[in-house]
Amino acid sequence: MNFMASKQPENSLLGLESDSQRTLYVTCLISIELGSSLDVRYPYVTGTSVVALKYKDGILMAADMGGSYGSTLRYKSVERMKPIGKHSLLGASGEISDFQEILRYLDELILYDNMWDDGNSLGPKEVHNYLTRVMYNRRNKFNPLWNSLVLGGVKNGQKYLGTVSMIGVNFEDNHVATGFGNHLARPVLRQEWHENLSFEDGVRLLEKCMRVLLYRDRSAVNKLQIAKITEDGVTISQPYSLKTYWEFSAFENPAQGAIGSW
Amino acid sequence: MFRNQYDTDVTTWSPAGRLFQVEYAMEAVKQGSAAIGLRSKTHVVLGCVNKANSELSSHQKKIFKVDDHIGVAIAGLTADGRVLSRYMRNECINYSFTYESPLPVGRLVVQLADKAQVCTQRSWKRPYGVGLLVAGLDESGAHLYYNCPSGNYFEYQAFAIGSRSQAAKTYLERRFENFTDSSRDDLVKDAIMAIRETLQGETLKSSICTIAVVGVGEPFHVLDQGTVQQIIDTFETAAEQEDPATEPDAATGQEAAAEQGTAADQGGSTDEGAAPMDI
C-alpha cells in the first residue's frame, strides 16, 4: 500500500484509501467528462419474461400481458410481441416505453428498407444485429434501453432465434428466455426441446414454461399471448389464460418453510 | 474564335438540351484503357487491359476488391476510381457492421450513382471522370452494373468500357446469349478473348491484362498472372503455332509503346503533347 501510494502521489494527496472512495472519485470523473451529472435512470412500467423456441416450421414465442409499476401490477393488456417487417417477430421484457421507442426505430428501419423497392429485405438476422448495435450503443452512452429483447424469424427457409440484453449481450439459440424465464423456463426447455417439435407440442411446451413462471414469478399475470412466425408470416394469438391449481399444500402457507427475519 | 459557350460549368444547359461538361467526363471514360465484365447465373468476371503511362513506369491498378462479394473494374481517371472504390468499401463495411450481412449490390450501385449525380448539379463541383464496372453477388444472384459519370447506371449481362471497347462489345454481343449457363472457367476464357479484341494486333500476354472473379463459393479475387497465362496458352497454342512468347521483353515493350501511341489516336483526340487520358 505504501509502495502504491508512493507511485501515485495524486491519490495520496486526495487521501483516497478505501475502494468505495475511489469509486466515488471515478464516478465524479465520469460525470465531469460527460459534462453532466451521472443520473441513473430506472425503469417505470416493466414487462416480465418472454420465452421462445424454434419448432418444425418456424418460431413460437410466448409472453404475458402484465405491465408492472414497480411491484404493483398496474396494466393487464400490454402487447409485448410485435411483427417486424415480413420475416421477423420481436418480443420484449423490461421497460415498456423503451420497447415502444425501439418499435419506432424498427418501423423507420423497415420503411426505409421497403423504400428501396428492389426486392431485397432485412431478415431476422439483420434486424437482430441492428438491435444489438442499438442496445450496445445506448449502454455506451450510460443511458441503456431497459429491455431484454427476443428476436425470432424465418427467411429463405432459415429459422432464426436470438436475444439481446439491455447492455448489448447477444446470442442465438434453439430456445431463449428473458428475465425470470432464464432461471425457470430454460431448464424445462433444455430437457424437453427437440428439433422436430410440431406446432401443438411447441405450444404445449411454451405453456408449461409459462405456467411455471406464473406460479413462481410474482410479476407474471395469467393473461398471455402466443405468437407464431413461419415462412408465411406472423400470427399472434388472442389473449388467453392458463388453467392453474393453487391447492398444493406447499402453496398454502408459503412462508412456513422459509427461514427469515419476519 | 470557335468556342463552346455552354461548357464552362457543369450546370449550364446547351440549347440542344445537353450538359457538355458531363459529356466530357464520359469522354474521359472512353479514353481510359479497356475494362470488360460478363456474368453467368453464378459468377461474374471482370477483366482489364494494363497500360503503362510511359516506358519507365509500371501500369496502374484498375481492378479493386470492394468486399468479399463485390469488386470493380474502372476506366478513366484512376484517381477518381480509387476515391469511389474507397467510398464503396466504406459503405460495405458499415453495412456489415450494422446488419452482419453483405450489402446488396444493387443498393451500392444506386448509392454510387446518386453520388455521381450530385456532381452534375453543383456549379462548384466536377463530375467524376471514371466509369465503373461493378461485379457482385448477393441473395438475388450474380450482377454486373455499369456506373457512368453522368449518374446513370445500367445492369448488363456483359459490357465493355474504355478505349477500343467497341471491339470487345462486338465479341460479347456475338456470344452473350450463352453466358447465363456458362461455367466459371468458360466465363474467364471469354473475358480474356474479349480483352484480346481490344488489343488490336498486340500479342495477348498475362502481363498486360488482369482478370478477377466473384461467384458462388468464391469471394472476389484477382487471378494471379500464372493462372491467366496458363489459360491464354491453352487457346493460343491451339489456335496458332507461330512463336508464342519467345520474343525478348524489350522488343515487346517498344511494340506496346508504339501501339499505345496509335491507341490514343484511335480512342479519342489526343496527340503526343496533350495531357494523356489513356491511363
Coordinates of C-alpha atoms in Angstrom, one line a residue:
Chain A
M1 CA 0.0 0.0 0.0
N2 CA 2.8 2.3 0.8
F3 CA 4.5 1.4 -2.3
M4 CA 1.4 2.1 -4.3
A5 CA 0.9 5.4 -2.6
S6 CA 4.4 6.4 -3.5
K7 CA 3.8 5.6 -7.1
Q8 CA 0.5 7.6 -7.2
P9 CA 1.1 10.8 -5.3
E10 CA -2.0 12.5 -6.6
N11 CA -4.2 9.8 -5.0
S12 CA -2.5 10.0 -1.6
L13 CA -2.8 13.8 -1.7
L14 CA -6.5 13.4 -2.1
G15 CA -6.4 10.9 0.8
L16 CA -8.2 8.2 -1.2
E17 CA -7.8 5.0 0.8
S18 CA -10.9 2.7 0.5
D19 CA -12.3 1.3 -2.6
S20 CA -15.7 2.9 -2.2
Q21 CA -14.0 6.3 -2.0
R22 CA -12.1 5.5 -5.1
T23 CA -15.3 4.5 -6.9
L24 CA -16.9 7.8 -5.9
Y25 CA -13.9 9.6 -7.3
V26 CA -14.1 7.7 -10.6
T27 CA -17.8 8.4 -10.8
C28 CA -17.2 12.1 -10.4
L29 CA -14.6 12.0 -13.1
I30 CA -17.0 10.3 -15.5
S31 CA -19.7 12.9 -14.7
I32 CA -17.2 15.7 -15.4
E33 CA -16.2 14.1 -18.6
L34 CA -19.8 13.7 -19.8
G35 CA -20.4 17.4 -18.9
S36 CA -23.4 16.5 -16.8
S37 CA -24.1 14.7 -13.5
L38 CA -24.3 11.0 -13.9
D39 CA -28.0 10.4 -13.4
V40 CA -29.0 6.8 -13.2
R41 CA -32.4 6.1 -14.7
Y42 CA -34.7 3.3 -13.6
P43 CA -37.5 1.6 -15.4
Y44 CA -41.1 2.6 -14.6
V45 CA -43.5 0.2 -16.2
T46 CA -42.0 -3.2 -16.9
G47 CA -43.0 -6.4 -18.5
T48 CA -41.6 -9.8 -17.3
S49 CA -40.3 -12.9 -19.1
V50 CA -40.5 -13.7 -22.8
V51 CA -40.0 -17.3 -23.8
A52 CA -39.4 -18.5 -27.4
L53 CA -38.3 -21.6 -29.2
K54 CA -37.7 -23.0 -32.7
Y55 CA -40.2 -25.6 -33.9
K56 CA -40.6 -27.6 -37.1
D57 CA -41.9 -24.7 -39.3
G58 CA -40.5 -21.7 -37.6
I59 CA -40.5 -19.9 -34.2
L60 CA -43.0 -19.8 -31.4
M61 CA -42.9 -17.1 -28.7
A62 CA -44.9 -16.5 -25.6
A63 CA -45.3 -13.5 -23.2
D64 CA -47.9 -12.5 -20.7
M65 CA -49.6 -9.1 -20.9
G66 CA -48.8 -7.7 -17.5
G67 CA -47.2 -4.3 -17.0
S68 CA -45.8 -3.7 -13.6
Y69 CA -45.3 -0.3 -12.0
G70 CA -42.5 -1.3 -9.6
S71 CA -44.1 -4.2 -7.8
T72 CA -47.6 -3.0 -8.5
L73 CA -49.4 -5.0 -11.3
R74 CA -50.5 -1.8 -13.0
Y75 CA -51.5 -2.8 -16.6
K76 CA -53.1 -6.1 -17.8
S77 CA -53.2 -5.8 -21.6
V78 CA -49.7 -4.8 -22.7
E79 CA -48.8 -6.4 -26.1
R80 CA -45.1 -7.3 -25.8
M81 CA -44.7 -9.2 -29.1
K82 CA -44.8 -7.4 -32.4
P83 CA -44.1 -8.3 -36.0
I84 CA -41.1 -6.5 -37.6
G85 CA -41.3 -6.4 -41.4
K86 CA -42.1 -9.6 -43.2
H87 CA -39.7 -12.1 -41.7
S88 CA -39.3 -11.1 -38.0
L89 CA -41.0 -11.2 -34.7
L90 CA -39.9 -9.2 -31.7
G91 CA -40.7 -9.9 -28.0
A92 CA -39.6 -7.6 -25.2
S93 CA -39.4 -7.7 -21.4
G94 CA -38.3 -4.7 -19.4
E95 CA -39.3 -1.0 -19.7
I96 CA -42.4 -0.8 -21.9
S97 CA -41.9 2.7 -23.1
D98 CA -38.3 1.9 -24.2
F99 CA -39.8 -1.0 -26.1
Q100 CA -42.2 1.4 -27.8
E101 CA -39.2 3.5 -28.8
I102 CA -37.4 0.5 -30.2
L103 CA -40.6 -0.2 -32.2
R104 CA -40.4 3.3 -33.6
Y105 CA -36.8 2.8 -34.7
L106 CA -37.7 -0.5 -36.3
D107 CA -40.7 1.0 -38.1
E108 CA -38.4 3.6 -39.6
L109 CA -35.8 0.9 -40.5
I110 CA -38.3 -1.3 -42.3
L111 CA -39.9 1.7 -44.0
Y112 CA -36.6 2.8 -45.4
D113 CA -35.7 -0.7 -46.4
N114 CA -39.0 -1.0 -48.3
M115 CA -38.5 2.3 -50.0
W116 CA -35.5 0.8 -51.9
D117 CA -38.2 -1.2 -53.7
D118 CA -35.6 -3.6 -55.1
G119 CA -36.7 -6.9 -53.8
N120 CA -34.2 -7.1 -51.0
S121 CA -35.4 -7.0 -47.4
L122 CA -33.9 -7.2 -44.0
G123 CA -34.2 -10.7 -42.4
P124 CA -34.3 -11.6 -38.8
K125 CA -30.5 -11.9 -38.6
E126 CA -30.1 -8.4 -39.9
V127 CA -32.7 -7.0 -37.5
H128 CA -31.2 -8.8 -34.6
N129 CA -27.8 -7.4 -35.4
Y130 CA -29.2 -3.9 -35.8
L131 CA -30.8 -4.2 -32.3
T132 CA -27.5 -5.4 -30.9
R133 CA -25.8 -2.3 -32.2
V134 CA -28.6 0.0 -30.9
M135 CA -28.6 -1.6 -27.4
Y136 CA -24.8 -1.6 -27.0
N137 CA -24.6 2.0 -28.4
R138 CA -27.1 3.2 -25.8
R139 CA -25.3 1.5 -22.9
N140 CA -22.1 3.2 -24.0
K141 CA -23.9 6.5 -23.5
F142 CA -24.7 5.3 -20.0
N143 CA -28.3 5.5 -21.0
P144 CA -29.4 2.0 -21.8
L145 CA -32.8 1.0 -23.3
W146 CA -34.0 -1.0 -20.3
N147 CA -35.1 -4.2 -22.1
S148 CA -34.2 -7.8 -22.9
L149 CA -35.3 -8.5 -26.4
V150 CA -36.0 -11.7 -28.2
L151 CA -35.9 -11.8 -32.0
G152 CA -37.3 -14.7 -34.0
G153 CA -37.9 -15.1 -37.6
V154 CA -37.8 -17.2 -40.8
K155 CA -36.3 -16.1 -44.1
N156 CA -35.5 -18.3 -47.1
G157 CA -36.3 -21.4 -45.2
Q158 CA -33.8 -20.4 -42.5
K159 CA -35.1 -20.3 -38.9
Y160 CA -33.5 -17.7 -36.6
L161 CA -33.8 -17.1 -32.9
G162 CA -31.7 -14.7 -30.9
T163 CA -31.7 -12.4 -27.9
V164 CA -30.2 -9.1 -26.8
S165 CA -29.9 -7.7 -23.3
M166 CA -30.0 -4.1 -22.3
I167 CA -26.2 -3.8 -22.3
G168 CA -25.8 -5.5 -25.7
V169 CA -25.1 -9.1 -24.7
N170 CA -26.4 -11.1 -27.6
F171 CA -26.6 -14.7 -28.8
E172 CA -28.6 -17.2 -30.9
D173 CA -30.0 -20.4 -29.6
N174 CA -32.7 -23.0 -30.3
H175 CA -34.7 -21.7 -27.4
V176 CA -34.3 -18.5 -25.4
A177 CA -36.0 -16.7 -22.5
T178 CA -35.5 -13.4 -20.8
G179 CA -35.5 -12.4 -17.1
F180 CA -37.0 -15.0 -14.7
G181 CA -37.5 -17.2 -17.7
N182 CA -33.8 -17.7 -17.8
H183 CA -34.0 -19.4 -14.5
L184 CA -37.4 -21.1 -14.6
A185 CA -38.1 -21.8 -18.3
R186 CA -34.7 -22.6 -19.8
P187 CA -34.1 -25.7 -17.7
V188 CA -37.5 -27.1 -18.8
L189 CA -36.7 -26.2 -22.4
R190 CA -33.2 -27.8 -22.2
Q191 CA -34.9 -31.0 -21.1
E192 CA -37.8 -31.2 -23.4
W193 CA -36.9 -29.2 -26.5
H194 CA -36.1 -31.0 -29.8
E195 CA -35.6 -30.1 -33.4
N196 CA -38.8 -31.6 -34.8
L197 CA -41.4 -30.1 -32.4
S198 CA -44.8 -29.9 -34.0
F199 CA -46.8 -26.7 -33.6
E200 CA -49.1 -28.4 -31.0
D201 CA -46.1 -29.8 -29.0
G202 CA -44.3 -26.4 -29.2
V203 CA -47.3 -24.6 -27.8
R204 CA -47.7 -27.2 -25.1
L205 CA -44.1 -26.8 -24.1
L206 CA -44.4 -23.0 -24.0
E207 CA -47.5 -23.2 -21.9
K208 CA -45.6 -25.5 -19.5
C209 CA -42.9 -22.8 -19.2
M210 CA -45.5 -20.0 -18.8
R211 CA -47.3 -22.0 -16.1
V212 CA -44.1 -22.5 -14.1
L213 CA -43.4 -18.8 -14.4
L214 CA -46.9 -17.9 -13.4
Y215 CA -46.6 -19.9 -10.2
R216 CA -43.2 -18.6 -9.2
D217 CA -42.7 -15.2 -10.8
R218 CA -44.7 -12.7 -8.7
S219 CA -44.9 -10.2 -11.7
A220 CA -46.4 -12.7 -14.1
V221 CA -50.1 -12.4 -14.8
N222 CA -52.4 -15.1 -16.1
K223 CA -53.2 -13.5 -19.4
L224 CA -50.8 -14.4 -22.2
Q225 CA -50.4 -14.5 -25.9
I226 CA -48.5 -16.9 -28.1
A227 CA -47.0 -15.7 -31.4
K228 CA -46.0 -17.8 -34.4
I229 CA -43.8 -16.9 -37.3
T230 CA -43.2 -19.2 -40.3
E231 CA -42.3 -18.6 -43.9
D232 CA -46.0 -17.5 -44.4
G233 CA -45.8 -14.7 -41.8
V234 CA -46.7 -13.8 -38.3
T235 CA -49.8 -14.7 -36.3
I236 CA -50.3 -13.5 -32.7
S237 CA -53.0 -15.3 -30.7
Q238 CA -55.8 -13.6 -28.8
P239 CA -55.0 -13.3 -25.1
Y240 CA -56.0 -16.3 -23.0
S241 CA -55.4 -17.8 -19.6
L242 CA -53.8 -21.0 -18.3
K243 CA -55.6 -23.5 -16.1
T244 CA -54.0 -23.3 -12.6
Y245 CA -54.3 -25.3 -9.4
W246 CA -53.3 -23.5 -6.3
E247 CA -54.4 -26.1 -3.7
F248 CA -50.9 -27.7 -3.4
S249 CA -50.0 -28.0 0.2
A250 CA -46.8 -26.1 -0.4
F251 CA -48.8 -23.1 -1.6
E252 CA -51.0 -23.0 1.4
N253 CA -48.5 -21.4 3.8
P254 CA -45.5 -20.5 1.6
A255 CA -43.7 -18.8 4.5
Q256 CA -43.8 -21.9 6.6
G257 CA -40.6 -23.5 5.5
A258 CA -38.8 -20.2 4.8
I259 CA -36.2 -19.1 7.3
G260 CA -36.5 -15.3 7.5
S261 CA -36.5 -12.5 9.9
W262 CA -40.2 -11.6 9.6
Chain B
M1 CA -13.0 32.1 -82.1
F2 CA -14.9 28.9 -82.1
R3 CA -15.7 28.4 -78.5
N4 CA -18.4 26.4 -76.9
Q5 CA -20.5 28.9 -74.8
Y6 CA -22.2 26.1 -72.9
D7 CA -19.4 24.1 -71.4
T8 CA -17.9 26.5 -68.9
D9 CA -19.6 24.8 -66.0
V10 CA -21.4 21.6 -65.4
T11 CA -24.8 23.1 -64.6
T12 CA -25.2 25.0 -67.9
W13 CA -27.6 23.5 -70.4
S14 CA -26.9 23.9 -74.1
P15 CA -30.0 24.9 -76.1
A16 CA -30.0 21.4 -77.5
G17 CA -30.5 20.0 -74.0
R18 CA -27.0 18.8 -73.4
L19 CA -24.6 19.2 -70.5
F20 CA -21.2 19.4 -72.1
Q21 CA -19.1 19.0 -69.0
V22 CA -20.9 15.8 -68.2
E23 CA -20.3 14.6 -71.7
Y24 CA -16.6 15.4 -71.4
A25 CA -16.5 13.4 -68.3
M26 CA -18.0 10.5 -70.2
E27 CA -15.3 11.1 -72.9
A28 CA -12.6 10.5 -70.2
V29 CA -14.0 7.0 -69.7
K30 CA -13.6 6.3 -73.4
Q31 CA -10.0 7.4 -73.3
G32 CA -9.1 5.1 -70.4
S33 CA -7.7 1.6 -71.3
A34 CA -10.4 -1.0 -71.7
A35 CA -12.2 -2.8 -68.9
I36 CA -14.8 -5.6 -69.5
G37 CA -17.2 -7.6 -67.5
L38 CA -19.5 -10.6 -68.1
R39 CA -21.7 -12.8 -65.9
S40 CA -23.4 -16.1 -65.7
K41 CA -26.1 -17.1 -63.2
T42 CA -23.5 -17.8 -60.6
H43 CA -20.3 -15.9 -61.5
V44 CA -19.1 -12.5 -62.7
V45 CA -15.7 -12.0 -64.3
L46 CA -14.0 -8.6 -64.7
G47 CA -11.0 -8.0 -66.9
C48 CA -8.9 -5.0 -67.9
V49 CA -6.0 -4.0 -70.1
N50 CA -3.0 -2.8 -68.2
K51 CA -1.3 0.1 -70.0
A52 CA 1.8 1.7 -68.6
N53 CA 1.8 5.5 -68.8
S54 CA 5.4 5.6 -70.0
E55 CA 8.0 3.0 -70.8
L56 CA 9.7 3.8 -67.5
S57 CA 6.7 3.3 -65.3
S58 CA 4.6 0.4 -64.3
H59 CA 0.9 0.3 -65.0
Q60 CA -1.8 1.5 -62.6
K61 CA -4.2 -0.9 -60.8
K62 CA -7.6 -0.9 -62.5
I63 CA -9.5 -3.7 -60.6
F64 CA -10.3 -3.2 -56.9
K65 CA -11.8 -5.5 -54.4
V66 CA -14.6 -3.7 -52.5
D67 CA -15.7 -6.6 -50.3
D68 CA -15.8 -10.3 -50.4
H69 CA -18.8 -10.2 -52.6
I70 CA -18.2 -7.0 -54.7
G71 CA -15.4 -5.8 -56.9
V72 CA -15.0 -3.1 -59.5
A73 CA -13.1 -2.5 -62.7
I74 CA -12.5 1.1 -63.8
A75 CA -11.7 3.1 -66.9
G76 CA -10.9 6.7 -67.0
L77 CA -9.3 8.8 -64.3
T78 CA -7.7 6.2 -61.9
A79 CA -7.6 8.8 -59.1
D80 CA -11.3 9.2 -59.2
G81 CA -11.8 5.5 -59.4
R82 CA -9.8 5.0 -56.3
V83 CA -11.9 7.6 -54.4
L84 CA -15.1 5.9 -55.5
S85 CA -13.9 2.4 -54.6
R86 CA -12.9 3.7 -51.2
Y87 CA -16.4 5.1 -50.8
M88 CA -17.8 1.7 -51.8
R89 CA -15.6 -0.2 -49.3
N90 CA -16.8 2.1 -46.6
E91 CA -20.4 1.6 -47.4
C92 CA -19.9 -2.2 -47.4
I93 CA -18.1 -2.3 -44.1
N94 CA -20.6 0.0 -42.4
Y95 CA -23.5 -2.2 -43.7
S96 CA -21.9 -5.4 -42.4
F97 CA -21.1 -3.7 -39.1
T98 CA -24.8 -2.8 -38.6
Y99 CA -26.5 -5.9 -40.1
E100 CA -23.8 -8.5 -40.2
S101 CA -24.7 -9.3 -43.8
P102 CA -23.3 -8.3 -47.1
L103 CA -24.7 -5.1 -48.7
P104 CA -26.9 -5.9 -51.7
V105 CA -25.0 -5.0 -54.9
G106 CA -27.9 -3.1 -56.4
R107 CA -28.1 -0.8 -53.4
L108 CA -24.5 0.1 -53.5
V109 CA -24.7 0.9 -57.2
V110 CA -27.7 3.2 -56.6
Q111 CA -25.8 5.0 -53.8
L112 CA -22.8 5.3 -56.1
A113 CA -24.9 6.7 -58.9
D114 CA -26.5 9.2 -56.6
K115 CA -23.1 10.4 -55.5
A116 CA -22.1 10.9 -59.2
Q117 CA -25.4 12.6 -60.0
V118 CA -24.8 15.3 -57.3
C119 CA -21.6 16.3 -59.2
T120 CA -23.7 17.1 -62.3
Q121 CA -25.9 19.5 -60.5
R122 CA -23.5 21.7 -58.5
S123 CA -21.6 24.5 -60.1
W124 CA -18.6 24.2 -57.8
K125 CA -18.1 20.5 -58.5
R126 CA -16.9 18.4 -61.4
P127 CA -18.2 15.0 -62.5
Y128 CA -16.1 12.0 -61.7
G129 CA -14.1 11.2 -64.8
V130 CA -14.4 7.4 -64.4
G131 CA -16.7 4.6 -65.4
L132 CA -17.0 1.6 -63.1
L133 CA -18.0 -1.9 -63.9
V134 CA -19.4 -3.2 -60.6
A135 CA -19.4 -7.0 -60.2
G136 CA -21.2 -8.6 -57.3
L137 CA -23.0 -11.5 -55.8
D138 CA -26.0 -11.2 -53.4
E139 CA -29.1 -13.0 -52.4
S140 CA -30.7 -12.4 -55.8
G141 CA -27.7 -13.8 -57.7
A142 CA -24.7 -12.5 -59.7
H143 CA -24.9 -8.9 -61.0
L144 CA -22.9 -6.7 -63.4
Y145 CA -23.5 -3.0 -63.4
Y146 CA -22.0 -0.1 -65.2
N147 CA -21.8 3.3 -63.4
C148 CA -21.4 6.3 -65.6
P149 CA -20.1 9.8 -64.6
S150 CA -23.5 11.2 -65.5
G151 CA -25.1 9.4 -62.6
N152 CA -26.7 6.8 -64.8
Y153 CA -26.3 3.2 -64.1
F154 CA -27.3 0.1 -66.0
E155 CA -27.3 -3.6 -65.4
Y156 CA -25.7 -5.8 -68.0
Q157 CA -25.2 -9.4 -69.0
A158 CA -21.8 -8.4 -70.4
F159 CA -20.2 -5.0 -71.1
A160 CA -17.0 -3.3 -72.0
I161 CA -15.8 0.3 -71.4
G162 CA -12.7 2.3 -72.3
S163 CA -10.6 2.7 -75.4
R164 CA -11.4 0.3 -78.2
S165 CA -14.1 -1.3 -76.1
Q166 CA -16.3 -1.5 -79.2
A167 CA -14.3 -4.4 -80.4
A168 CA -14.9 -6.2 -77.1
K169 CA -18.5 -5.3 -77.1
T170 CA -18.9 -6.8 -80.6
Y171 CA -17.3 -10.0 -79.4
L172 CA -19.6 -10.1 -76.3
E173 CA -22.7 -9.3 -78.3
R174 CA -22.0 -12.3 -80.5
R175 CA -21.8 -14.6 -77.6
F176 CA -23.7 -13.2 -74.6
E177 CA -26.7 -15.5 -75.0
N178 CA -24.7 -18.5 -73.9
F179 CA -23.2 -16.7 -70.8
T180 CA -26.1 -17.3 -68.5
D181 CA -25.3 -21.0 -68.3
S182 CA -21.6 -20.7 -68.8
S183 CA -19.2 -22.4 -66.4
R184 CA -16.9 -20.2 -64.4
D185 CA -13.9 -21.3 -66.5
D186 CA -15.7 -20.6 -69.8
L187 CA -16.5 -17.2 -68.5
V188 CA -12.9 -16.4 -67.7
K189 CA -11.9 -17.6 -71.1
D190 CA -14.5 -15.4 -72.8
A191 CA -13.2 -12.5 -70.7
I192 CA -9.7 -13.0 -71.9
M193 CA -10.9 -13.3 -75.5
A194 CA -12.9 -10.1 -75.2
I195 CA -9.8 -8.3 -73.9
R196 CA -7.8 -9.6 -76.8
E197 CA -10.3 -8.0 -79.1
T198 CA -9.4 -4.6 -77.7
L199 CA -5.6 -5.1 -78.2
Q200 CA -5.6 -4.9 -82.0
G201 CA -2.5 -6.7 -83.1
E202 CA -0.6 -6.6 -79.9
T203 CA 0.0 -10.1 -78.6
L204 CA -2.0 -11.2 -75.6
K205 CA 0.0 -11.9 -72.5
S206 CA -0.9 -12.2 -68.9
S207 CA 1.3 -9.2 -68.1
I208 CA -0.9 -6.8 -70.0
C209 CA -4.2 -7.9 -68.5
T210 CA -5.8 -8.5 -65.2
I211 CA -8.7 -10.9 -64.6
A212 CA -10.9 -11.0 -61.4
V213 CA -13.7 -13.4 -60.5
V214 CA -16.5 -13.4 -57.9
G215 CA -19.1 -16.1 -57.7
V216 CA -21.0 -18.6 -55.6
G217 CA -18.5 -20.0 -53.0
E218 CA -15.7 -17.8 -54.5
P219 CA -15.0 -14.5 -52.8
F220 CA -13.9 -11.7 -55.2
H221 CA -10.3 -12.1 -56.1
V222 CA -7.9 -11.2 -58.8
L223 CA -6.4 -14.2 -60.7
D224 CA -2.7 -14.4 -60.4
Q225 CA -0.6 -13.9 -63.5
G226 CA 0.5 -17.5 -63.8
T227 CA -3.1 -18.8 -63.9
V228 CA -4.1 -16.2 -66.6
Q229 CA -1.0 -17.1 -68.7
Q230 CA -1.9 -20.8 -68.5
I231 CA -5.4 -20.1 -69.8
I232 CA -4.0 -17.9 -72.5
D233 CA -1.6 -20.7 -73.5
T234 CA -4.4 -23.2 -73.9
F235 CA -6.2 -21.4 -76.6
E236 CA -3.2 -19.6 -78.0
T237 CA -1.3 -22.8 -78.8
A238 CA -4.5 -24.4 -80.1
A239 CA -5.1 -21.5 -82.5
E240 CA -1.7 -20.8 -83.9
Q241 CA 1.7 -22.3 -84.0
E242 CA 3.8 -19.2 -84.7
D243 CA 6.3 -18.4 -82.0
P244 CA 4.4 -17.9 -78.7
A245 CA 6.1 -15.5 -76.2
T246 CA 9.7 -16.1 -77.5
E247 CA 10.4 -12.5 -78.4
P248 CA 12.6 -10.6 -75.9
D249 CA 10.8 -8.4 -73.5
A250 CA 12.4 -5.1 -74.6
A251 CA 11.1 -5.6 -78.1
T252 CA 7.5 -6.2 -77.0
G253 CA 7.8 -3.3 -74.7
Q254 CA 8.6 -1.0 -77.5
E255 CA 5.9 -2.5 -79.6
A256 CA 3.5 -1.9 -76.8
A257 CA 4.6 1.7 -76.5
A258 CA 4.2 2.2 -80.2
E259 CA 0.8 0.7 -80.0
Q260 CA -0.1 3.0 -77.2
G261 CA 0.5 6.0 -79.5
T262 CA -1.8 4.8 -82.1
A263 CA -4.3 3.7 -79.4
A264 CA -4.6 7.2 -78.1
D265 CA -5.2 8.4 -81.6
Q266 CA -8.0 6.0 -82.2
G267 CA -9.5 6.1 -78.8
G268 CA -10.0 9.8 -78.8
S269 CA -8.4 13.0 -79.9
T270 CA -5.1 13.4 -78.1
D271 CA -1.8 14.0 -79.9
E272 CA 1.6 13.5 -78.2
G273 CA 1.8 16.8 -76.4
A274 CA -1.7 16.8 -74.8
A275 CA -2.5 15.6 -71.4
P276 CA -2.6 11.8 -71.6
M277 CA -6.0 10.5 -70.7
D278 CA -5.0 6.9 -71.6
I279 CA -4.1 5.8 -68.1

